[in-house]
Amino acid sequence: MRADRLVSLVLLLRRHGRLSAATLARELEVSTRTVLRDIEALSTAGVPVYAERGRHGGFALLPGFRTELTGLTHDEALALLIAGSRRGAQAFGLGSALASAMLKVVDALPESQRDTAASVAERLLVDPATDLLARRPAAEEVPDEIVAEVRRAVFAGHRLRIRYAAVDEPPKWRTVDPIGLVTVREQGYLLATRSGEDRTYRLSRIHAAEELDEPAQRPERVDLDRAWQERSTRFRTGGEQVTVQARVAAARREELTATALTATEPAGAGDWVRLSLAFQDRRHAEWALWQLGVDAEVLAPQWLRTALHDRATAIAGLYET
């Protein structure tokens, strides 16, 4: 960890020229005292870092000093910078490593391209925390030590013992064979098997983790994208599915079919179409049809018509006066 921090410190000084101890401490997420110790260690190792006194003083490198990081083209570095803006690394406990890597990417460029790549990257934003309509749920916080233990077991191919709290259940210890890690909308998941059966565990519900010395029982290679799709399909098609017959404004058809598990179009033409839709459960069906307001009419089942009627009546009563 300290070696990575020292490299990050050098790269920060190379990029910004001169920084105060307080600024370096904030960037590296350490104390000012730690920064001063790191500066002393760099000087002892022969890195030409020096202090400038005064109100606008700080630490800087002697002009002309650079690290030996070469080989990336401008576009390659830009691609990595943009990829680094995604927040998946946070879900896997690699946020600090990502920040350090991005500094190295910038430093790897020729001096003539370094500032250009950094400024261009500022003009591109991938997958922001908010969109034009709503704020996303906050990313789940998972202790770094737990994520690190899970990650080590996945990479080493060892069995993993986790203390996991399923929905509405107290935490229980269980031993699993880890397959891989997946992040979806800032939620992290562990794909594993238990007693030969596929299992998916949400990282935020793991209260403790312990890598075991035993080898995991898993195939040598895995297609994580396909495995996730298969498990997602099983999840979406499980439970108490409901089928809904609805009359929908043609302009809103795609909006509704996009959230349904399945949708067929047995009849309809012009401004309105009739759809047969499958939803995971009653709550899913009621939520989806309510979003369309007067642009959709449920024809069946009756319980859904009643639920939407009651909800609309309650809102109308609230605003009656």
Tab-separated table of C-alpha atoms in Angstrom:
chain	number	residue	atom	x	y	z
A	1	MET	CA	0.000	0.000	0.000
A	2	ARG	CA	2.788	2.489	0.874
A	3	ALA	CA	4.661	1.851	-2.381
A	4	ASP	CA	1.513	2.659	-4.368
A	5	ARG	CA	0.989	5.787	-2.296
A	6	LEU	CA	4.540	6.981	-2.931
A	7	VAL	CA	4.085	6.530	-6.677
A	8	SER	CA	0.785	8.419	-6.509
A	9	LEU	CA	2.467	11.231	-4.586
A	10	VAL	CA	5.176	11.584	-7.243
A	11	LEU	CA	2.606	11.585	-10.034
A	12	LEU	CA	0.534	14.243	-8.289
A	13	LEU	CA	3.582	16.486	-8.020
A	14	ARG	CA	4.464	15.842	-11.665
A	15	ARG	CA	0.989	16.803	-12.801
A	16	HIS	CA	0.398	19.857	-10.609
A	17	GLY	CA	3.921	21.159	-10.135
A	18	ARG	CA	3.677	22.226	-6.484
A	19	LEU	CA	1.213	21.104	-3.822
A	20	SER	CA	0.916	21.761	-0.106
A	21	ALA	CA	1.112	18.957	2.436
A	22	ALA	CA	-2.567	19.494	3.264
A	23	THR	CA	-3.582	19.151	-0.408
A	24	LEU	CA	-1.493	15.999	-0.834
A	25	ALA	CA	-3.024	14.529	2.321
A	26	ARG	CA	-6.517	15.202	0.978
A	27	GLU	CA	-5.750	13.693	-2.436
A	28	LEU	CA	-4.115	10.583	-0.945
A	29	GLU	CA	-6.680	10.241	1.871
A	30	VAL	CA	-4.014	10.169	4.590
A	31	SER	CA	-2.867	12.500	7.376
A	32	THR	CA	-0.480	15.427	6.857
A	33	ARG	CA	2.033	13.661	9.098
A	34	THR	CA	1.946	10.636	6.780
A	35	VAL	CA	2.604	12.884	3.778
A	36	LEU	CA	5.654	14.383	5.495
A	37	ARG	CA	6.998	10.897	6.239
A	38	ASP	CA	6.419	9.897	2.611
A	39	ILE	CA	8.253	13.003	1.365
A	40	GLU	CA	11.203	12.093	3.570
A	41	ALA	CA	11.166	8.518	2.259
A	42	LEU	CA	11.182	9.759	-1.352
A	43	SER	CA	14.139	12.054	-0.658
A	44	THR	CA	16.039	9.198	0.959
A	45	ALA	CA	15.339	7.039	-2.114
A	46	GLY	CA	16.827	9.695	-4.412
A	47	VAL	CA	13.651	11.286	-5.779
A	48	PRO	CA	14.425	15.019	-6.191
A	49	VAL	CA	11.555	16.454	-4.147
A	50	TYR	CA	12.060	19.719	-2.284
A	51	ALA	CA	10.051	22.080	-0.084
A	52	GLU	CA	9.231	25.700	-0.837
A	53	ARG	CA	8.522	27.907	2.156
A	54	GLY	CA	6.036	30.729	2.426
A	55	ARG	CA	2.341	31.357	2.040
A	56	HIS	CA	2.150	29.738	-1.385
A	57	GLY	CA	4.784	27.126	-0.677
A	58	GLY	CA	4.577	23.369	-0.769
A	59	PHE	CA	6.427	20.406	-2.217
A	60	ALA	CA	7.658	20.068	-5.790
A	61	LEU	CA	9.980	17.994	-7.959
A	62	LEU	CA	13.083	19.321	-9.618
A	63	PRO	CA	12.369	20.393	-13.228
A	64	GLY	CA	12.889	17.648	-15.790
A	65	PHE	CA	12.280	14.704	-13.444
A	66	ARG	CA	9.841	12.107	-14.741
A	67	THR	CA	8.937	8.505	-14.016
A	68	GLU	CA	9.503	5.756	-16.567
A	69	LEU	CA	5.942	5.128	-17.705
A	70	THR	CA	5.621	4.981	-21.492
A	71	GLY	CA	3.867	3.048	-24.249
A	72	LEU	CA	0.317	4.450	-24.354
A	73	THR	CA	-1.028	6.420	-27.288
A	74	HIS	CA	-3.204	9.477	-26.724
A	75	ASP	CA	-6.435	7.656	-27.611
A	76	GLU	CA	-5.522	4.609	-25.519
A	77	ALA	CA	-4.951	6.778	-22.476
A	78	LEU	CA	-8.176	8.688	-23.147
A	79	ALA	CA	-10.109	5.416	-23.347
A	80	LEU	CA	-8.696	4.345	-19.977
A	81	LEU	CA	-9.526	7.697	-18.414
A	82	ILE	CA	-13.125	7.425	-19.577
A	83	ALA	CA	-13.390	3.810	-18.418
A	84	GLY	CA	-11.989	4.920	-15.080
A	85	SER	CA	-14.878	7.311	-14.625
A	86	ARG	CA	-17.234	4.361	-14.134
A	87	ARG	CA	-17.970	3.567	-10.502
A	88	GLY	CA	-17.723	-0.223	-10.685
A	89	ALA	CA	-14.301	-0.104	-9.019
A	90	GLN	CA	-15.928	1.389	-5.920
A	91	ALA	CA	-18.259	-1.603	-5.593
A	92	PHE	CA	-15.293	-3.973	-5.652
A	93	GLY	CA	-13.200	-1.996	-3.157
A	94	LEU	CA	-10.742	-0.783	-5.797
A	95	GLY	CA	-11.473	2.936	-5.655
A	96	SER	CA	-8.043	3.997	-4.347
A	97	ALA	CA	-6.274	1.681	-6.796
A	98	LEU	CA	-8.278	3.219	-9.642
A	99	ALA	CA	-7.284	6.750	-8.631
A	100	SER	CA	-3.632	5.730	-8.561
A	101	ALA	CA	-3.924	4.016	-11.948
A	102	MET	CA	-5.492	7.091	-13.540
A	103	LEU	CA	-2.561	9.225	-12.382
A	104	LYS	CA	-0.176	6.749	-14.015
A	105	VAL	CA	-2.189	6.804	-17.234
A	106	VAL	CA	-1.915	10.582	-17.468
A	107	ASP	CA	1.790	10.502	-16.678
A	108	ALA	CA	2.393	7.832	-19.321
A	109	LEU	CA	1.566	10.277	-22.102
A	110	PRO	CA	4.151	12.445	-23.852
A	111	GLU	CA	4.257	15.893	-22.306
A	112	SER	CA	2.739	17.450	-25.432
A	113	GLN	CA	-0.378	15.259	-25.080
A	114	ARG	CA	-0.719	15.075	-21.298
A	115	ASP	CA	-2.727	18.228	-20.704
A	116	THR	CA	-4.806	17.651	-23.833
A	117	ALA	CA	-5.936	14.185	-22.750
A	118	ALA	CA	-6.844	15.372	-19.269
A	119	SER	CA	-8.876	18.296	-20.601
A	120	VAL	CA	-10.601	16.129	-23.226
A	121	ALA	CA	-11.568	13.579	-20.567
A	122	GLU	CA	-13.243	16.384	-18.635
A	123	ARG	CA	-15.549	16.894	-21.637
A	124	LEU	CA	-16.962	13.341	-21.468
A	125	LEU	CA	-19.172	12.006	-18.679
A	126	VAL	CA	-20.175	8.352	-18.533
A	127	ASP	CA	-23.069	7.064	-16.432
A	128	PRO	CA	-23.553	10.031	-14.062
A	129	ALA	CA	-25.038	9.716	-10.587
A	130	THR	CA	-28.161	11.614	-11.690
A	131	ASP	CA	-30.116	11.764	-14.921
A	132	LEU	CA	-32.543	14.385	-16.208
A	133	LEU	CA	-35.505	12.892	-14.383
A	134	ALA	CA	-34.454	11.388	-11.084
A	135	ARG	CA	-31.683	10.771	-8.613
A	136	ARG	CA	-30.329	7.251	-8.406
A	137	PRO	CA	-30.318	5.340	-5.146
A	138	ALA	CA	-27.111	5.847	-3.197
A	139	ALA	CA	-24.427	3.250	-3.826
A	140	GLU	CA	-24.249	0.613	-1.117
A	141	GLU	CA	-21.310	0.821	1.262
A	142	VAL	CA	-19.372	-2.403	1.821
A	143	PRO	CA	-16.373	-2.505	4.198
A	144	ASP	CA	-13.110	-2.681	2.240
A	145	GLU	CA	-11.818	-5.604	4.299
A	146	ILE	CA	-14.846	-7.724	3.381
A	147	VAL	CA	-14.654	-6.895	-0.323
A	148	ALA	CA	-10.894	-7.533	-0.325
A	149	GLU	CA	-11.355	-10.981	1.252
A	150	VAL	CA	-14.068	-11.909	-1.253
A	151	ARG	CA	-11.954	-10.611	-4.126
A	152	ARG	CA	-8.907	-12.634	-3.019
A	153	ALA	CA	-10.947	-15.842	-2.885
A	154	VAL	CA	-12.412	-15.200	-6.350
A	155	PHE	CA	-9.006	-14.520	-7.913
A	156	ALA	CA	-7.204	-17.354	-6.101
A	157	GLY	CA	-9.914	-19.906	-6.843
A	158	HIS	CA	-10.399	-20.763	-3.167
A	159	ARG	CA	-13.562	-21.575	-1.292
A	160	LEU	CA	-15.094	-18.750	0.719
A	161	ARG	CA	-16.857	-18.681	4.064
A	162	ILE	CA	-19.310	-15.787	4.406
A	163	ARG	CA	-21.682	-14.583	7.088
A	164	TYR	CA	-24.636	-13.597	4.938
A	165	ALA	CA	-27.975	-11.996	5.816
A	166	ALA	CA	-30.684	-12.970	3.352
A	167	VAL	CA	-33.809	-10.803	3.091
A	168	ASP	CA	-35.772	-10.827	6.372
A	169	GLU	CA	-33.365	-13.365	7.893
A	170	PRO	CA	-30.575	-13.074	10.488
A	171	PRO	CA	-26.956	-13.495	9.254
A	172	LYS	CA	-25.804	-17.095	8.885
A	173	TRP	CA	-22.432	-18.624	8.030
A	174	ARG	CA	-22.220	-20.565	4.776
A	175	THR	CA	-19.385	-21.906	2.633
A	176	VAL	CA	-19.507	-21.190	-1.100
A	177	ASP	CA	-17.454	-21.702	-4.245
A	178	PRO	CA	-16.922	-18.210	-5.723
A	179	ILE	CA	-17.176	-17.761	-9.488
A	180	GLY	CA	-16.948	-14.013	-10.085
A	181	LEU	CA	-17.990	-10.499	-9.112
A	182	VAL	CA	-20.583	-8.370	-10.911
A	183	THR	CA	-21.620	-4.749	-10.423
A	184	VAL	CA	-25.024	-3.536	-11.640
A	185	ARG	CA	-26.196	0.057	-11.049
A	186	GLU	CA	-23.588	0.482	-8.322
A	187	GLN	CA	-24.698	-2.696	-6.526
A	188	GLY	CA	-22.051	-5.401	-6.150
A	189	TYR	CA	-22.834	-9.126	-6.352
A	190	LEU	CA	-20.891	-12.347	-5.784
A	191	LEU	CA	-21.726	-15.163	-8.187
A	192	ALA	CA	-21.030	-18.521	-6.577
A	193	THR	CA	-22.234	-22.074	-6.167
A	194	ARG	CA	-23.228	-23.784	-2.945
A	195	SER	CA	-23.510	-27.554	-2.819
A	196	GLY	CA	-23.471	-27.475	-6.623
A	197	GLU	CA	-26.404	-25.017	-6.890
A	198	ASP	CA	-26.084	-21.536	-8.403
A	199	ARG	CA	-26.211	-18.741	-5.839
A	200	THR	CA	-26.047	-14.930	-6.100
A	201	TYR	CA	-25.058	-12.920	-3.016
A	202	ARG	CA	-25.350	-9.155	-2.611
A	203	LEU	CA	-22.038	-7.814	-1.285
A	204	SER	CA	-23.749	-5.335	1.041
A	205	ARG	CA	-25.416	-8.240	2.878
A	206	ILE	CA	-22.128	-10.008	3.632
A	207	HIS	CA	-21.270	-9.224	7.270
A	208	ALA	CA	-17.975	-11.120	7.330
A	209	ALA	CA	-15.849	-13.135	4.896
A	210	GLU	CA	-13.007	-15.622	5.224
A	211	GLU	CA	-10.946	-17.094	2.385
A	212	LEU	CA	-10.306	-20.811	2.915
A	213	ASP	CA	-7.306	-22.867	1.800
A	214	GLU	CA	-9.518	-25.344	-0.063
A	215	PRO	CA	-9.746	-25.034	-3.860
A	216	ALA	CA	-13.120	-23.909	-5.150
A	217	GLN	CA	-15.208	-26.378	-7.106
A	218	ARG	CA	-15.717	-24.370	-10.297
A	219	PRO	CA	-14.892	-24.522	-14.018
A	220	GLU	CA	-11.524	-23.156	-15.104
A	221	ARG	CA	-13.128	-20.596	-17.405
A	222	VAL	CA	-16.379	-18.685	-17.059
A	223	ASP	CA	-18.470	-16.344	-19.198
A	224	LEU	CA	-19.660	-13.936	-16.507
A	225	ASP	CA	-21.915	-11.990	-18.859
A	226	ARG	CA	-23.771	-15.147	-19.874
A	227	ALA	CA	-23.910	-16.435	-16.285
A	228	TRP	CA	-25.412	-13.145	-15.094
A	229	GLN	CA	-27.997	-13.145	-17.892
A	230	GLU	CA	-29.051	-16.697	-17.063
A	231	ARG	CA	-29.436	-15.930	-13.363
A	232	SER	CA	-31.287	-12.700	-14.109
A	233	THR	CA	-33.704	-14.595	-16.347
A	234	ARG	CA	-34.360	-17.189	-13.659
A	235	PHE	CA	-34.956	-14.442	-11.109
A	236	ARG	CA	-37.294	-12.477	-13.371
A	237	THR	CA	-39.308	-15.502	-14.415
A	238	GLY	CA	-39.576	-16.984	-10.923
A	239	GLY	CA	-42.077	-16.163	-8.212
A	240	GLU	CA	-45.773	-15.501	-8.620
A	241	GLN	CA	-46.001	-14.149	-12.154
A	242	VAL	CA	-49.173	-12.378	-13.254
A	243	THR	CA	-50.583	-11.869	-16.741
A	244	VAL	CA	-52.296	-8.613	-17.661
A	245	GLN	CA	-54.491	-7.684	-20.622
A	246	ALA	CA	-54.292	-3.987	-21.333
A	247	ARG	CA	-55.295	-1.368	-23.854
A	248	VAL	CA	-52.396	1.050	-24.334
A	249	ALA	CA	-51.775	4.241	-26.297
A	250	ALA	CA	-49.474	3.299	-29.182
A	251	ALA	CA	-47.077	6.110	-28.283
A	252	ARG	CA	-46.490	4.539	-24.833
A	253	ARG	CA	-46.348	0.898	-25.955
A	254	GLU	CA	-42.554	0.546	-25.872
A	255	GLU	CA	-42.353	2.187	-22.458
A	256	LEU	CA	-44.635	-0.481	-21.018
A	257	THR	CA	-43.215	-3.492	-22.845
A	258	ALA	CA	-39.701	-2.514	-21.757
A	259	THR	CA	-40.543	-3.102	-18.080
A	260	ALA	CA	-42.628	-6.275	-18.572
A	261	LEU	CA	-41.103	-9.750	-18.494
A	262	THR	CA	-42.826	-10.645	-21.763
A	263	ALA	CA	-45.280	-8.875	-24.041
A	264	THR	CA	-47.351	-9.967	-27.032
A	265	GLU	CA	-49.592	-7.891	-29.237
A	266	PRO	CA	-52.677	-9.951	-30.159
A	267	ALA	CA	-54.731	-7.061	-31.538
A	268	GLY	CA	-54.837	-3.347	-32.139
A	269	ALA	CA	-54.227	-0.670	-34.720
A	270	GLY	CA	-54.047	3.072	-34.955
A	271	ASP	CA	-53.587	5.142	-31.803
A	272	TRP	CA	-54.317	2.283	-29.374
A	273	VAL	CA	-53.057	-1.298	-29.173
A	274	ARG	CA	-54.051	-4.247	-27.035
A	275	LEU	CA	-51.265	-6.081	-25.219
A	276	SER	CA	-50.859	-9.258	-23.213
A	277	LEU	CA	-48.125	-8.695	-20.628
A	278	ALA	CA	-46.412	-10.812	-17.993
A	279	PHE	CA	-45.073	-9.247	-14.775
A	280	GLN	CA	-43.054	-10.739	-11.952
A	281	ASP	CA	-45.729	-10.175	-9.305
A	282	ARG	CA	-48.738	-8.033	-8.428
A	283	ARG	CA	-46.688	-5.092	-7.187
A	284	HIS	CA	-44.670	-5.021	-10.395
A	285	ALA	CA	-47.841	-5.045	-12.518
A	286	GLU	CA	-49.563	-2.288	-10.523
A	287	TRP	CA	-46.450	-0.065	-10.599
A	288	ALA	CA	-45.934	-0.487	-14.365
A	289	LEU	CA	-49.525	0.293	-15.357
A	290	TRP	CA	-49.814	3.208	-12.929
A	291	GLN	CA	-46.855	4.936	-14.612
A	292	LEU	CA	-48.850	5.321	-17.831
A	293	GLY	CA	-51.798	7.124	-16.221
A	294	VAL	CA	-54.660	7.617	-18.682
A	295	ASP	CA	-52.583	6.234	-21.551
A	296	ALA	CA	-53.326	2.665	-20.447
A	297	GLU	CA	-56.448	0.772	-19.404
A	298	VAL	CA	-56.261	-2.611	-17.699
A	299	LEU	CA	-58.854	-4.975	-19.159
A	300	ALA	CA	-58.002	-7.916	-16.900
A	301	PRO	CA	-57.533	-9.130	-14.217
A	302	GLN	CA	-60.185	-7.436	-12.119
A	303	TRP	CA	-58.006	-7.157	-8.973
A	304	LEU	CA	-55.600	-4.901	-10.885
A	305	ARG	CA	-58.412	-2.675	-12.183
A	306	THR	CA	-59.653	-2.379	-8.598
A	307	ALA	CA	-56.168	-1.593	-7.247
A	308	LEU	CA	-55.606	1.179	-9.802
A	309	HIS	CA	-59.125	2.552	-9.196
A	310	ASP	CA	-58.543	2.688	-5.435
A	311	ARG	CA	-55.188	4.388	-5.864
A	312	ALA	CA	-56.615	6.992	-8.251
A	313	THR	CA	-59.575	7.600	-5.924
A	314	ALA	CA	-57.274	8.180	-2.973
A	315	ILE	CA	-55.205	10.733	-4.906
A	316	ALA	CA	-58.334	12.466	-6.247
A	317	GLY	CA	-59.656	12.725	-2.675
A	318	LEU	CA	-56.381	14.212	-1.487
A	319	TYR	CA	-56.593	17.036	-4.022
A	320	GLU	CA	-60.388	17.438	-4.045
A	321	THR	CA	-60.365	20.741	-2.190
